[in-house]
Amino acid sequence: MTSCVVEEPIKKIAIFGGTHGNELTGVFLVTHWLRDGTEVHRAGLDVKPFITNPRAVEKCTRYIDCDLNRVFDLENLSKEMSEDLPYEVRRAQEINHLFGPKNSDDAYDIVFDLHNTTSNMGCTLILEDSRNDFLIQMFHYIKTCMAPLPCSVYLIEHPSLKYATTRSIAKYPVGIEVGPQPHGVLRAEILDQMRRMIKHALDFIQHFNEGQPDVQEHTASKEFPSCSIDVYKIMEKVDYPRNESGDVAAVIHPDLQDQDWKPLHPGDPVFVSLDGKVTPLGGDCTVYPVFVNEAAYYEKKEAFAKTTKLTLRAKSIHSTLH
């Protein structure tokens, strides 16, 4: 008999847009939902759209002083409030006060954090915990509803590469990343895809709370049965080749450009320099590149990230309301 996880019903949900002020799909949607929240309203749920970095949104830049999506560690959140602190650290403390406190019973149940990428990632769900049955179930539901459009899952669980995200103040943090889209630009198909992902996520939560029919079987059930999803787990971040001055000395090879999620084998070309020198992938295992040539990651010295593909399984779940 398959074991079942009993979860508390979901009550408080936040939808964050503008964590990076030049990623406009989330800004556009959240601004719309602040004016008219009918689309994200669900019976029994408190859904709060929220612009996380309004100064960066106003200037249409990624951030003002530092990356808001990297400063939600307990050290920054516990610093004494001061005008001397970077703007994003002060903003993180304000957000933590409104939607946290982080790691507390009072924190919001779910935060959906909306992002765009210049990389060819398509629809991407970002998972921070491989043992979270509830989120694996939710992601399985979203992926099923989005089909045949692919919806990949990026697992950022790693002892040193995981970072303190804006959404990490919630009990269930969910990153939503859709691309490719240039920063400072809106594309209709990207807007539609992100909008659909949020719709399906909110539908799942409502079904979970109410014990509604399963998305595939369409039969009344108070449980979401056990399921599995394929995920891509981060292994390593790869920098560009650099010269003695630390400047970029080679660019992403054309064979790798736009090939996010596709298998990359040892010996395959990765970088090419102006003089035609090709740098192949080293090592002895096939990897799956993500965030290939992401514009915002040049400053982070990241040309792409290597991932490995694996399968996560979730136990069946149901709400304590039933």
Short mmCIF file of C-alpha atoms in Angstrom, two decimals:
data_model
loop_
_atom_site.label_atom_id
_atom_site.label_comp_id
_atom_site.label_asym_id
_atom_site.label_seq_id
_atom_site.Cartn_x
_atom_site.Cartn_y
_atom_site.Cartn_z
CA MET A 1 0.00 0.00 0.00
CA THR A 2 1.42 3.39 -1.01
CA SER A 3 1.88 5.71 1.94
CA CYS A 4 0.09 9.05 1.96
CA VAL A 5 1.27 12.46 3.07
CA VAL A 6 -1.31 14.53 4.91
CA GLU A 7 -0.78 18.24 4.38
CA GLU A 8 -2.36 21.31 5.93
CA PRO A 9 -4.66 23.16 3.52
CA ILE A 10 -3.06 26.06 1.67
CA LYS A 11 -4.38 29.47 2.68
CA LYS A 12 -1.93 32.30 1.97
CA ILE A 13 -0.33 32.71 -1.47
CA ALA A 14 1.80 35.50 -2.89
CA ILE A 15 2.66 36.07 -6.55
CA PHE A 16 5.86 38.10 -6.89
CA GLY A 17 6.71 40.09 -10.00
CA GLY A 18 9.62 42.44 -10.51
CA THR A 19 12.18 40.68 -8.31
CA HIS A 20 14.36 41.64 -11.27
CA GLY A 21 13.02 44.94 -12.55
CA ASN A 22 13.76 44.33 -16.24
CA GLU A 23 12.03 40.94 -16.43
CA LEU A 24 8.75 42.36 -17.60
CA THR A 25 6.32 39.44 -17.89
CA GLY A 26 5.92 39.10 -14.14
CA VAL A 27 5.78 42.89 -13.74
CA PHE A 28 3.06 43.13 -16.38
CA LEU A 29 0.96 40.29 -14.96
CA VAL A 30 1.26 41.32 -11.32
CA THR A 31 0.42 44.94 -12.16
CA HIS A 32 -2.67 43.71 -14.02
CA TRP A 33 -3.73 41.47 -11.13
CA LEU A 34 -3.29 44.32 -8.65
CA ARG A 35 -5.82 46.30 -10.71
CA ASP A 36 -8.14 43.34 -11.31
CA GLY A 37 -7.54 40.17 -9.31
CA THR A 38 -10.48 38.22 -10.74
CA GLU A 39 -8.19 35.91 -12.72
CA VAL A 40 -6.18 34.81 -9.68
CA HIS A 41 -9.07 34.71 -7.23
CA ARG A 42 -9.86 31.27 -5.84
CA ALA A 43 -12.48 30.48 -3.20
CA GLY A 44 -10.93 29.99 0.21
CA LEU A 45 -7.51 31.34 -0.82
CA ASP A 46 -5.85 34.62 0.04
CA VAL A 47 -3.88 35.43 -3.13
CA LYS A 48 -1.71 38.55 -3.00
CA PRO A 49 0.06 39.85 -6.14
CA PHE A 50 3.09 41.96 -5.19
CA ILE A 51 5.81 44.00 -6.92
CA THR A 52 8.98 43.04 -5.07
CA ASN A 53 11.54 45.55 -6.37
CA PRO A 54 9.63 48.72 -7.36
CA ARG A 55 12.72 50.94 -7.73
CA ALA A 56 14.30 48.48 -10.17
CA VAL A 57 10.99 48.18 -12.03
CA GLU A 58 10.78 51.96 -12.34
CA LYS A 59 14.27 52.08 -13.86
CA CYS A 60 13.77 48.84 -15.85
CA THR A 61 17.00 47.41 -14.48
CA ARG A 62 17.77 44.09 -12.80
CA TYR A 63 18.50 45.69 -9.44
CA ILE A 64 19.58 48.93 -7.78
CA ASP A 65 22.42 47.95 -5.42
CA CYS A 66 22.53 44.15 -5.43
CA ASP A 67 20.52 41.15 -6.64
CA LEU A 68 17.32 40.89 -4.58
CA ASN A 69 17.07 37.21 -5.46
CA ARG A 70 20.31 36.43 -3.59
CA VAL A 71 19.93 38.25 -0.25
CA PHE A 72 17.22 36.34 1.62
CA ASP A 73 19.66 34.57 3.92
CA LEU A 74 19.10 34.89 7.65
CA GLU A 75 22.21 37.06 8.07
CA ASN A 76 20.85 39.78 5.77
CA LEU A 77 17.29 39.45 7.07
CA SER A 78 18.45 39.95 10.66
CA LYS A 79 20.69 42.98 10.09
CA GLU A 80 19.72 46.15 11.89
CA MET A 81 17.69 48.32 9.52
CA SER A 82 19.78 51.23 8.29
CA GLU A 83 19.89 53.57 5.30
CA ASP A 84 23.49 52.41 4.89
CA LEU A 85 22.33 48.94 3.88
CA PRO A 86 21.96 48.20 0.16
CA TYR A 87 18.46 48.98 -1.06
CA GLU A 88 17.70 45.34 -1.88
CA VAL A 89 18.73 44.18 1.60
CA ARG A 90 16.36 46.72 3.14
CA ARG A 91 13.66 45.65 0.71
CA ALA A 92 14.29 41.99 1.60
CA GLN A 93 13.68 42.80 5.25
CA GLU A 94 10.42 44.56 4.35
CA ILE A 95 9.30 41.59 2.25
CA ASN A 96 10.24 39.18 5.01
CA HIS A 97 8.13 41.21 7.44
CA LEU A 98 5.14 41.18 5.07
CA PHE A 99 5.28 37.56 3.90
CA GLY A 100 7.44 35.77 6.48
CA PRO A 101 9.15 35.62 8.77
CA LYS A 102 11.27 33.06 6.98
CA ASN A 103 11.19 29.59 8.59
CA SER A 104 8.23 30.52 10.78
CA ASP A 105 4.69 29.15 11.10
CA ASP A 106 3.39 32.61 10.18
CA ALA A 107 5.13 32.67 6.78
CA TYR A 108 3.04 32.57 3.62
CA ASP A 109 2.30 29.05 2.46
CA ILE A 110 3.39 29.59 -1.16
CA VAL A 111 5.28 32.27 -3.04
CA PHE A 112 5.30 32.13 -6.83
CA ASP A 113 8.24 34.24 -8.05
CA LEU A 114 7.94 35.19 -11.74
CA HIS A 115 11.07 35.52 -13.87
CA ASN A 116 12.20 35.79 -17.48
CA THR A 117 15.40 34.56 -19.05
CA THR A 118 17.14 35.43 -22.30
CA SER A 119 18.04 31.72 -22.57
CA ASN A 120 15.95 29.25 -24.54
CA MET A 121 14.51 27.65 -21.40
CA GLY A 122 10.86 27.58 -22.42
CA CYS A 123 8.51 27.07 -19.46
CA THR A 124 10.53 26.23 -16.36
CA LEU A 125 9.54 25.44 -12.79
CA ILE A 126 12.28 25.86 -10.20
CA LEU A 127 12.31 23.43 -7.26
CA GLU A 128 14.44 23.92 -4.15
CA ASP A 129 13.74 20.67 -2.27
CA SER A 130 13.73 17.21 -3.88
CA ARG A 131 11.79 15.70 -0.95
CA ASN A 132 8.81 18.03 -1.10
CA ASP A 133 5.90 15.79 -2.04
CA PHE A 134 3.43 18.68 -2.27
CA LEU A 135 5.49 20.66 -4.79
CA ILE A 136 6.37 17.58 -6.83
CA GLN A 137 2.64 16.87 -7.04
CA MET A 138 1.94 20.48 -8.04
CA PHE A 139 4.66 20.46 -10.69
CA HIS A 140 3.32 17.17 -12.07
CA TYR A 141 -0.13 18.75 -12.34
CA ILE A 142 1.21 21.88 -14.09
CA LYS A 143 3.32 19.84 -16.50
CA THR A 144 0.30 17.65 -17.36
CA CYS A 145 -1.92 20.66 -17.95
CA MET A 146 0.69 22.47 -20.08
CA ALA A 147 1.27 19.45 -22.36
CA PRO A 148 2.10 19.13 -25.19
CA LEU A 149 4.09 22.31 -24.47
CA PRO A 150 7.20 21.20 -22.55
CA CYS A 151 7.54 22.41 -18.97
CA SER A 152 10.92 21.54 -17.45
CA VAL A 153 11.82 21.36 -13.77
CA TYR A 154 15.13 22.80 -12.57
CA LEU A 155 16.26 21.49 -9.17
CA ILE A 156 18.65 23.94 -7.49
CA GLU A 157 19.25 21.78 -4.43
CA HIS A 158 23.04 21.83 -3.93
CA PRO A 159 25.32 22.20 -0.90
CA SER A 160 27.15 25.24 -2.28
CA LEU A 161 25.30 26.46 -5.41
CA LYS A 162 21.85 26.93 -3.89
CA TYR A 163 21.18 30.58 -3.08
CA ALA A 164 18.81 32.50 -0.79
CA THR A 165 15.93 33.30 -3.13
CA THR A 166 13.19 35.88 -2.64
CA ARG A 167 10.60 33.10 -2.60
CA SER A 168 12.46 31.15 0.09
CA ILE A 169 10.56 33.03 2.80
CA ALA A 170 7.54 30.84 2.02
CA LYS A 171 6.89 27.32 3.25
CA TYR A 172 6.61 26.22 -0.39
CA PRO A 173 8.81 28.35 -2.68
CA VAL A 174 8.10 28.14 -6.42
CA GLY A 175 10.20 29.78 -9.11
CA ILE A 176 8.63 30.27 -12.53
CA GLU A 177 11.02 31.10 -15.36
CA VAL A 178 9.90 31.59 -18.96
CA GLY A 179 12.01 32.46 -21.99
CA PRO A 180 13.58 33.32 -24.27
CA GLN A 181 12.74 36.99 -23.86
CA PRO A 182 15.12 39.95 -23.97
CA HIS A 183 15.21 41.97 -20.77
CA GLY A 184 13.08 45.09 -20.96
CA VAL A 185 10.79 43.50 -23.56
CA LEU A 186 7.35 41.84 -23.53
CA ARG A 187 6.48 38.93 -25.84
CA ALA A 188 2.86 37.79 -26.14
CA GLU A 189 3.56 34.05 -26.23
CA ILE A 190 5.80 34.26 -23.14
CA LEU A 191 3.10 36.23 -21.36
CA ASP A 192 0.51 33.61 -22.24
CA GLN A 193 2.68 30.72 -21.07
CA MET A 194 3.45 32.27 -17.68
CA ARG A 195 -0.20 33.19 -17.22
CA ARG A 196 -1.23 29.59 -17.90
CA MET A 197 1.34 28.23 -15.46
CA ILE A 198 -0.04 30.41 -12.67
CA LYS A 199 -3.62 29.42 -13.55
CA HIS A 200 -2.81 25.71 -13.35
CA ALA A 201 -0.86 26.17 -10.11
CA LEU A 202 -3.78 27.97 -8.44
CA ASP A 203 -6.21 25.37 -9.79
CA PHE A 204 -4.09 22.61 -8.28
CA ILE A 205 -4.10 24.31 -4.88
CA GLN A 206 -7.87 24.73 -4.99
CA HIS A 207 -8.34 21.08 -6.06
CA PHE A 208 -6.01 19.98 -3.27
CA ASN A 209 -7.87 21.97 -0.63
CA GLU A 210 -11.27 20.80 -1.81
CA GLY A 211 -10.44 17.20 -2.73
CA GLN A 212 -11.37 17.64 -6.37
CA PRO A 213 -11.05 15.20 -9.31
CA ASP A 214 -7.66 14.14 -10.56
CA VAL A 215 -6.53 16.04 -13.68
CA GLN A 216 -6.02 12.87 -15.74
CA GLU A 217 -8.57 10.41 -14.39
CA HIS A 218 -11.43 12.91 -13.92
CA THR A 219 -12.82 10.77 -11.12
CA ALA A 220 -13.73 12.06 -7.69
CA SER A 221 -10.90 11.57 -5.26
CA LYS A 222 -9.76 13.14 -2.02
CA GLU A 223 -6.17 12.19 -2.79
CA PHE A 224 -3.62 13.09 -5.40
CA PRO A 225 -2.10 9.67 -6.17
CA SER A 226 1.62 9.07 -6.12
CA CYS A 227 3.42 10.44 -9.17
CA SER A 228 6.86 11.06 -10.63
CA ILE A 229 8.51 13.83 -12.62
CA ASP A 230 11.81 14.22 -14.44
CA VAL A 231 13.98 17.04 -13.11
CA TYR A 232 17.32 18.57 -14.01
CA LYS A 233 19.53 18.95 -10.95
CA ILE A 234 22.31 21.51 -10.93
CA MET A 235 25.82 20.07 -10.86
CA GLU A 236 28.16 22.93 -11.71
CA LYS A 237 28.23 26.46 -13.08
CA VAL A 238 30.60 27.01 -16.03
CA ASP A 239 32.36 30.32 -16.64
CA TYR A 240 33.48 31.66 -20.01
CA PRO A 241 37.13 31.22 -20.98
CA ARG A 242 39.00 34.33 -19.89
CA ASN A 243 42.29 36.04 -20.73
CA GLU A 244 44.96 37.21 -18.32
CA SER A 245 43.00 40.41 -17.67
CA GLY A 246 39.92 38.45 -16.68
CA ASP A 247 37.96 39.44 -19.79
CA VAL A 248 35.79 36.98 -21.73
CA ALA A 249 37.99 35.31 -24.34
CA ALA A 250 35.46 33.06 -26.09
CA VAL A 251 31.71 32.91 -26.63
CA ILE A 252 29.08 30.18 -26.61
CA HIS A 253 29.57 27.92 -29.63
CA PRO A 254 26.70 28.02 -32.20
CA ASP A 255 26.08 24.30 -31.63
CA LEU A 256 25.33 24.98 -27.96
CA GLN A 257 23.40 28.23 -28.36
CA ASP A 258 19.66 27.78 -27.65
CA GLN A 259 20.16 24.11 -26.74
CA ASP A 260 19.00 24.37 -23.12
CA TRP A 261 17.84 21.00 -21.69
CA LYS A 262 19.41 19.09 -24.63
CA PRO A 263 22.08 16.44 -23.92
CA LEU A 264 25.65 17.74 -24.16
CA HIS A 265 28.27 15.03 -24.54
CA PRO A 266 31.98 15.02 -23.73
CA GLY A 267 33.85 16.43 -26.70
CA ASP A 268 30.91 18.49 -27.97
CA PRO A 269 31.83 22.12 -28.75
CA VAL A 270 31.02 24.57 -25.97
CA PHE A 271 32.97 27.79 -26.67
CA VAL A 272 34.62 29.37 -29.70
CA SER A 273 37.14 32.23 -29.73
CA LEU A 274 37.61 34.97 -32.32
CA ASP A 275 40.49 33.05 -33.85
CA GLY A 276 38.31 29.96 -34.24
CA LYS A 277 39.65 27.94 -31.32
CA VAL A 278 36.93 25.58 -30.08
CA THR A 279 36.70 24.50 -26.45
CA PRO A 280 34.94 21.13 -26.08
CA LEU A 281 33.08 19.80 -23.08
CA GLY A 282 35.44 17.94 -20.79
CA GLY A 283 34.69 15.17 -18.36
CA ASP A 284 33.26 11.74 -19.02
CA CYS A 285 29.51 12.16 -18.61
CA THR A 286 26.62 13.62 -20.56
CA VAL A 287 25.13 16.77 -19.01
CA TYR A 288 22.11 18.95 -19.73
CA PRO A 289 22.93 22.67 -20.03
CA VAL A 290 20.58 25.35 -18.73
CA PHE A 291 20.65 29.15 -18.72
CA VAL A 292 22.88 29.03 -21.79
CA ASN A 293 24.27 32.50 -22.52
CA GLU A 294 21.88 34.21 -20.10
CA ALA A 295 22.47 37.97 -20.38
CA ALA A 296 22.14 38.63 -16.65
CA TYR A 297 24.74 36.01 -15.75
CA TYR A 298 27.72 37.61 -17.47
CA GLU A 299 28.34 39.58 -14.27
CA LYS A 300 28.05 36.34 -12.30
CA LYS A 301 30.66 34.68 -14.52
CA GLU A 302 28.27 31.97 -15.61
CA ALA A 303 28.06 30.91 -19.27
CA PHE A 304 25.71 28.03 -18.47
CA ALA A 305 24.99 25.52 -15.75
CA LYS A 306 25.49 21.78 -16.05
CA THR A 307 22.66 19.61 -14.82
CA THR A 308 22.02 15.91 -14.51
CA LYS A 309 18.65 14.37 -15.31
CA LEU A 310 16.88 12.31 -12.67
CA THR A 311 13.39 11.24 -11.62
CA LEU A 312 11.68 12.34 -8.42
CA ARG A 313 8.74 10.46 -6.96
CA ALA A 314 6.09 11.90 -4.69
CA LYS A 315 3.81 10.01 -2.31
CA SER A 316 0.09 10.51 -2.58
CA ILE A 317 -1.16 13.58 -0.72
CA HIS A 318 -4.39 14.93 0.67
CA SER A 319 -5.46 17.89 2.73
CA THR A 320 -6.39 17.67 6.41
CA LEU A 321 -9.70 19.30 5.42
CA HIS A 322 -10.72 15.86 4.23
#
